[in-house]
Amino acid sequence: MGCHKHRDDDKFESCVCEVVRAIRDIQDAREDEECRDCKDCFAEPLGDLDGPRRRNADTRVFTLTTKKGKPFFAFFSPDEADDCDAGCVSIFFRVEDVFDSCCARLRVLMPLDDDHEPVNLACDEGISLKQVCKVENFDKTRSCVTVDLNEFIAVQCIKDVDLDICR
């Protein structure tokens, strides 16, 4: 893997695109393998990212960083948050599909604290990094966003979780 991998059609594929494709493949595979020491986006099987294997994990939660060095965020429907103060914005995603020239459909994940209460990440400047530190859990939403993965400079895998995603 290398950043800006040259493809046959004279276009370049970013390393972010490669990583998100790998996450999608790992989510699809969900099969048992030996534990690996390196805990990055390529850690297999799904459930192995945070140490002890989570056998029921169906999602590798990740964040994306924009070319300006800021966390990418998207909105989810306020109907999905029990608390109107939840902010309805998240920097956490699950990849649903990767298609064409590195476009991806991402499910927006609701950030939750240790007590499974929504965490409001929004602030006047954009995303409150202080609030991000309070996020311990996630919940699926019905909100998805389609992105061009070539527009990001970094992807960070956060946690493997079971969101009871139906296929």
XYZ file of N, CA and C in Angstrom:
501
model
N 0.840 -1.174 0.000
C 0.000 0.000 0.000
C 0.880 1.231 0.000
N 0.535 2.189 -0.788
C 1.237 3.451 -0.797
C 0.277 4.563 -1.127
N 0.572 5.735 -0.625
C -0.303 6.858 -0.930
C -0.216 7.182 -2.408
N -1.344 7.535 -2.971
C -1.462 7.863 -4.390
C -0.941 6.740 -5.275
N -1.457 5.549 -5.062
C -1.118 4.384 -5.871
C -1.573 4.609 -7.314
N -0.680 4.378 -8.262
C -0.992 4.590 -9.672
C -1.842 3.430 -10.182
N -2.956 3.769 -10.836
C -3.832 2.763 -11.418
C -3.612 2.729 -12.919
N -4.152 1.713 -13.571
C -3.978 1.541 -15.010
C -4.616 2.652 -15.840
N -5.636 3.313 -15.329
C -6.333 4.323 -16.123
C -5.765 5.730 -15.922
N -4.484 5.821 -15.532
C -3.773 7.081 -15.342
C -4.363 7.959 -14.244
N -5.066 7.352 -13.314
C -5.559 8.076 -12.149
C -4.858 7.511 -10.928
N -4.896 8.253 -9.856
C -4.253 7.817 -8.637
C -5.306 7.490 -7.588
N -5.038 6.461 -6.809
C -5.921 6.075 -5.720
C -5.225 6.415 -4.418
N -5.898 7.144 -3.559
C -5.284 7.573 -2.305
C -5.198 6.430 -1.308
N -4.288 6.596 -0.343
C -4.166 5.580 0.698
C -5.427 5.536 1.552
N -6.123 6.663 1.715
C -7.383 6.671 2.465
C -8.380 5.748 1.781
N -8.443 5.809 0.468
C -9.345 4.942 -0.283
C -8.996 3.474 -0.051
N -7.708 3.150 -0.098
C -7.271 1.775 0.132
C -7.665 1.290 1.520
N -7.484 2.133 2.520
C -7.802 1.753 3.896
C -9.302 1.538 4.059
N -10.109 2.433 3.522
C -11.560 2.289 3.658
C -12.045 1.040 2.927
N -11.456 0.741 1.768
C -11.791 -0.518 1.081
C -11.432 -1.717 1.961
N -10.271 -1.662 2.613
C -9.845 -2.760 3.493
C -10.799 -2.913 4.676
N -11.223 -1.799 5.254
C -12.184 -1.858 6.365
C -13.468 -2.536 5.895
N -13.933 -2.160 4.725
C -15.155 -2.768 4.172
C -14.972 -4.273 4.011
N -13.836 -4.698 3.466
C -13.566 -6.125 3.290
C -13.533 -6.853 4.630
N -12.917 -6.235 5.632
C -12.831 -6.848 6.964
C -14.220 -6.967 7.581
N -15.040 -5.925 7.447
C -16.410 -5.994 7.964
C -17.185 -7.104 7.271
N -16.952 -7.275 5.971
C -17.653 -8.318 5.224
C -17.181 -9.713 5.617
N -15.904 -9.859 5.910
C -15.330 -11.173 6.202
C -15.759 -11.701 7.566
N -15.556 -10.919 8.607
C -15.922 -11.289 9.976
C -15.616 -12.748 10.309
N -14.428 -13.211 9.993
C -14.085 -14.584 10.317
C -12.923 -14.616 11.290
N -12.812 -15.718 12.030
C -11.772 -15.846 13.048
C -10.403 -16.092 12.420
N -9.407 -15.425 12.981
C -8.005 -15.615 12.624
C -7.187 -15.454 13.880
N -5.884 -15.635 13.746
C -4.981 -15.402 14.865
C -5.006 -13.929 15.241
N -4.819 -13.622 16.529
C -4.709 -12.224 16.953
C -3.408 -11.648 16.406
N -3.418 -10.373 16.082
C -2.214 -9.691 15.612
C -1.870 -8.594 16.592
N -0.573 -8.290 16.703
C -0.131 -7.285 17.652
C -0.411 -5.862 17.190
N -0.241 -5.585 15.918
C -0.400 -4.229 15.398
C -1.878 -3.880 15.317
N -2.266 -2.843 16.012
C -3.679 -2.455 16.046
C -3.888 -1.214 15.187
N -4.095 -1.411 13.901
C -4.388 -0.311 13.000
C -5.604 -0.686 12.170
N -5.869 0.054 11.137
C -7.064 -0.186 10.337
C -7.056 -1.529 9.624
N -5.879 -2.151 9.500
C -5.779 -3.423 8.804
C -5.854 -4.622 9.745
N -6.028 -4.392 11.053
C -6.111 -5.488 12.023
C -7.311 -6.367 11.694
N -7.042 -7.666 11.598
C -8.100 -8.630 11.324
C -8.116 -9.658 12.434
N -9.193 -10.328 12.672
C -10.510 -10.134 12.084
C -11.211 -8.957 12.727
N -12.397 -8.643 12.235
C -13.201 -7.596 12.841
C -13.436 -7.960 14.296
N -13.222 -7.018 15.182
C -13.343 -7.278 16.611
C -11.997 -7.296 17.289
N -10.912 -7.261 16.513
C -9.567 -7.386 17.064
C -8.903 -6.036 17.304
N -9.563 -4.941 16.977
C -8.917 -3.631 17.039
C -8.592 -3.191 18.453
N -9.499 -3.370 19.425
C -9.233 -2.871 20.768
C -8.700 -3.913 21.726
N -7.996 -4.886 21.273
C -7.412 -5.861 22.188
C -8.171 -7.165 22.135
N -8.798 -7.544 23.264
C -9.524 -8.816 23.247
C -10.574 -8.811 22.140
N -10.655 -9.910 21.481
C -11.549 -10.015 20.341
C -13.009 -9.827 20.727
N -13.708 -9.033 19.944
C -15.152 -8.866 20.110
C -15.792 -9.740 19.047
N -16.201 -10.917 19.430
C -16.699 -11.884 18.451
C -17.939 -11.405 17.695
N -18.716 -10.538 18.280
C -19.938 -10.094 17.617
C -19.785 -8.769 16.884
N -18.593 -8.241 16.800
C -18.400 -6.942 16.142
C -18.824 -7.016 14.681
N -19.546 -5.997 14.233
C -19.937 -5.921 12.827
C -19.524 -4.594 12.187
N -18.840 -3.760 12.977
C -18.493 -2.424 12.495
C -17.122 -2.004 13.001
N -16.294 -1.469 12.112
C -15.046 -0.828 12.496
C -15.287 0.675 12.390
N -15.390 1.329 13.536
C -15.650 2.768 13.601
C -14.374 3.512 13.215
N -14.518 4.544 12.364
C -13.349 5.323 11.968
C -13.712 6.782 11.772
N -12.660 7.611 11.716
C -12.803 9.029 11.413
C -11.983 9.344 10.169
N -12.313 10.445 9.523
C -11.569 10.933 8.369
C -11.076 12.342 8.658
N -9.898 12.666 8.124
C -9.331 14.003 8.276
C -9.324 14.689 6.915
N -9.836 15.923 6.878
C -9.892 16.674 5.625
C -8.495 17.158 5.232
N -8.376 17.653 4.021
C -7.097 18.185 3.546
C -6.660 19.412 4.329
N -7.574 20.039 5.056
C -7.228 21.172 5.914
C -6.839 20.720 7.317
N -6.770 19.412 7.536
C -6.355 18.883 8.830
C -7.446 18.862 9.887
N -8.675 19.020 9.485
C -9.810 19.041 10.415
C -10.577 17.724 10.333
N -11.231 17.334 11.434
C -12.068 16.131 11.366
C -13.255 16.370 10.427
N -13.502 15.407 9.561
C -14.673 15.471 8.696
C -15.896 15.146 9.542
N -16.974 15.891 9.344
C -18.187 15.608 10.103
C -19.392 15.573 9.179
N -20.427 14.912 9.655
C -21.693 14.839 8.929
C -22.819 14.879 9.949
N -23.989 15.151 9.451
C -25.156 15.286 10.317
C -25.997 14.023 10.284
N -26.717 13.786 11.371
C -27.707 12.718 11.388
C -29.034 13.308 11.818
N -30.089 12.612 11.518
C -31.436 13.110 11.787
C -31.664 13.313 13.275
N -32.230 14.460 13.664
C -32.500 14.697 15.082
C -33.510 13.706 15.655
N -34.293 13.061 14.791
C -35.248 12.054 15.257
C -34.549 10.860 15.882
N -33.282 10.675 15.540
C -32.554 9.505 16.016
C -31.901 9.724 17.370
N -31.915 10.947 17.863
C -31.339 11.247 19.174
C -32.477 11.493 20.160
N -32.403 10.841 21.308
C -33.427 11.035 22.336
C -33.365 12.440 22.910
N -32.188 13.049 22.816
C -31.951 14.344 23.437
C -31.696 15.384 22.347
N -32.486 16.429 22.310
C -32.306 17.475 21.285
C -30.970 18.193 21.424
N -30.344 18.089 22.582
C -29.050 18.729 22.790
C -27.894 17.889 22.251
N -28.194 16.776 21.605
C -27.147 15.878 21.124
C -26.327 16.496 19.997
N -26.826 17.550 19.379
C -26.061 18.212 18.332
C -26.285 17.645 16.957
N -26.642 16.384 16.868
C -26.943 15.727 15.591
C -25.794 15.812 14.599
N -24.572 15.844 15.086
C -23.389 15.878 14.238
C -22.400 14.846 14.767
N -21.675 14.225 13.840
C -20.716 13.200 14.245
C -19.499 13.212 13.332
N -18.382 12.765 13.883
C -17.157 12.565 13.099
C -16.879 11.072 12.935
N -17.794 10.238 13.417
C -17.594 8.786 13.428
C -18.462 8.117 12.367
N -17.845 7.135 11.667
C -18.511 6.520 10.528
C -18.298 5.018 10.475
N -19.198 4.380 9.717
C -19.090 2.974 9.325
C -19.170 2.962 7.803
N -18.265 2.251 7.135
C -18.320 2.187 5.678
C -19.405 1.188 5.280
N -20.263 1.614 4.381
C -21.320 0.750 3.860
C -20.955 0.223 2.477
N -20.289 1.056 1.675
C -19.943 0.639 0.320
C -18.842 1.545 -0.217
N -17.992 0.983 -1.077
C -16.980 1.751 -1.807
C -17.203 1.435 -3.280
N -17.286 2.464 -4.111
C -17.625 2.241 -5.509
C -16.948 3.284 -6.396
N -17.006 3.043 -7.697
C -16.421 3.924 -8.709
C -14.975 4.279 -8.357
N -14.604 5.516 -8.559
C -13.230 5.951 -8.302
C -13.105 6.478 -6.881
N -13.188 5.576 -5.945
C -13.008 5.897 -4.522
C -14.111 6.764 -3.931
N -15.323 6.529 -4.346
C -16.462 7.124 -3.655
C -16.925 6.111 -2.617
N -17.425 6.601 -1.505
C -17.891 5.690 -0.460
C -19.187 6.200 0.134
N -20.027 5.248 0.495
C -21.236 5.568 1.249
C -20.941 5.216 2.695
N -20.999 6.239 3.554
C -20.673 6.072 4.966
C -21.921 6.269 5.807
N -22.104 5.393 6.785
C -23.187 5.561 7.752
C -22.668 6.444 8.876
N -23.413 7.480 9.201
C -23.054 8.371 10.302
C -23.400 7.658 11.607
N -22.446 7.629 12.535
C -22.666 6.975 13.826
C -22.865 8.021 14.910
N -23.845 7.789 15.755
C -24.123 8.709 16.854
C -23.104 8.478 17.961
N -22.379 9.532 18.379
C -21.406 9.384 19.470
C -22.125 9.324 20.821
N -21.720 8.359 21.639
C -22.312 8.167 22.964
C -21.222 8.143 24.021
N -21.562 8.540 25.231
C -20.597 8.485 26.331
C -20.615 7.105 26.981
N -19.930 6.979 28.103
C -19.816 5.703 28.807
C -21.166 5.179 29.294
N -22.118 6.090 29.521
C -23.464 5.711 29.971
C -24.441 5.564 28.802
N -23.913 5.545 27.593
C -24.706 5.430 26.362
C -25.642 6.616 26.145
N -25.222 7.782 26.616
C -25.950 9.030 26.382
C -25.279 9.768 25.219
N -26.059 10.437 24.358
C -25.470 11.164 23.225
C -24.480 12.241 23.678
N -23.401 12.386 22.912
C -22.390 13.411 23.165
C -22.508 14.464 22.066
N -22.674 15.715 22.455
C -22.764 16.819 21.503
C -21.353 17.250 21.108
N -20.967 16.969 19.868
C -19.628 17.314 19.384
C -19.552 18.720 18.802
N -20.692 19.345 18.569
C -20.723 20.648 17.899
C -20.347 21.780 18.844
N -19.618 22.754 18.290
C -19.324 23.997 19.001
C -19.268 25.110 17.957
N -19.124 26.336 18.393
C -19.130 27.468 17.459
C -18.021 27.376 16.417
N -16.897 26.766 16.775
C -15.756 26.659 15.865
C -15.841 25.427 14.974
N -16.829 24.576 15.163
C -16.961 23.350 14.380
C -17.157 22.146 15.281
N -16.079 21.392 15.492
C -16.117 20.194 16.331
C -15.319 20.448 17.601
N -15.900 20.131 18.733
C -15.221 20.278 20.020
C -14.373 19.038 20.296
N -13.062 19.203 20.209
C -12.173 18.071 20.462
C -12.263 17.618 21.917
N -12.598 18.533 22.815
C -12.788 18.186 24.224
C -13.958 17.203 24.371
N -15.019 17.446 23.624
C -16.184 16.560 23.670
C -15.872 15.202 23.041
N -15.025 15.186 22.010
C -14.657 13.930 21.357
C -14.060 12.961 22.375
N -13.313 13.493 23.339
C -12.683 12.651 24.362
C -13.700 11.955 25.257
N -14.924 12.426 25.277
C -15.976 11.814 26.098
C -16.653 10.633 25.406
N -16.393 10.466 24.115
C -17.062 9.418 23.346
C -16.445 8.060 23.664
N -17.283 7.138 24.105
C -16.854 5.775 24.426
C -17.623 4.730 23.628
N -18.828 5.080 23.196
C -19.704 4.127 22.519
C -20.339 4.787 21.302
N -21.021 3.972 20.519
C -21.611 4.453 19.277
C -22.948 3.773 19.051
N -23.802 4.450 18.297
C -25.062 3.853 17.884
C -25.232 4.125 16.401
N -25.856 3.187 15.713
C -26.103 3.379 14.285
C -27.191 4.426 14.104
N -27.143 5.103 12.984
C -28.222 5.996 12.579
C -28.677 5.533 11.203
N -29.728 6.126 10.702
C -30.193 5.822 9.354
C -29.643 6.836 8.360
N -28.794 7.726 8.828
C -28.228 8.776 7.978
C -26.928 8.308 7.340
N -26.840 8.494 6.034
C -25.622 8.146 5.296
C -25.166 9.355 4.488
N -23.887 9.355 4.179
C -23.299 10.415 3.373
C -22.396 9.745 2.335
N -22.395 10.272 1.115
C -21.517 9.767 0.063
C -20.364 10.743 -0.086
N -19.142 10.211 -0.050
C -17.948 11.057 -0.083
C -16.974 10.578 -1.149
N -16.107 11.491 -1.580
C -14.980 11.177 -2.452
C -13.778 10.973 -1.538
N -13.320 9.748 -1.402
C -12.232 9.432 -0.471
C -10.911 10.078 -0.860
N -10.786 10.531 -2.102
C -9.563 11.214 -2.523
C -9.443 12.606 -1.908
N -10.488 13.074 -1.256
C -10.489 14.408 -0.655
C -10.041 14.410 0.806
N -9.540 13.276 1.298
C -9.102 13.177 2.694
C -7.629 12.812 2.758
N -6.978 13.218 3.857
C -5.551 12.922 4.003
C -5.270 11.844 5.034
N -6.259 11.509 5.867
C -6.014 10.494 6.894
C -7.306 9.796 7.283
N -7.139 8.551 7.705
C -8.233 7.769 8.269
C -7.715 7.175 9.571
N -8.506 7.235 10.622
C -8.103 6.661 11.908
C -9.190 5.716 12.383
N -8.809 4.468 12.605
C -9.753 3.494 13.138
C -9.825 3.664 14.644
N -11.038 3.646 15.174
C -11.274 3.951 16.574
C -11.582 2.709 17.391
N -12.531 1.906 16.931
C -13.009 0.804 17.757
C -13.828 -0.157 16.901
N -13.805 -1.437 17.268
C -14.685 -2.424 16.659
C -15.882 -2.606 17.581
N -17.083 -2.498 17.021
C -18.294 -2.557 17.838
C -19.374 -3.383 17.146
N -20.344 -3.802 17.928
C -21.513 -4.491 17.397
C -22.675 -3.510 17.390
N -23.081 -3.092 16.201
C -24.192 -2.151 16.056
C -25.455 -2.844 15.556
N -25.407 -4.174 15.496
C -26.558 -4.949 15.042
C -27.017 -4.467 13.668
N -26.051 -4.417 12.746
C -26.326 -3.976 11.380
C -26.936 -5.130 10.601
N -28.094 -4.904 10.024
C -28.753 -5.932 9.205
C -28.196 -5.881 7.795
N -28.084 -7.022 7.180
C -27.615 -7.078 5.786
C -28.705 -7.621 4.925
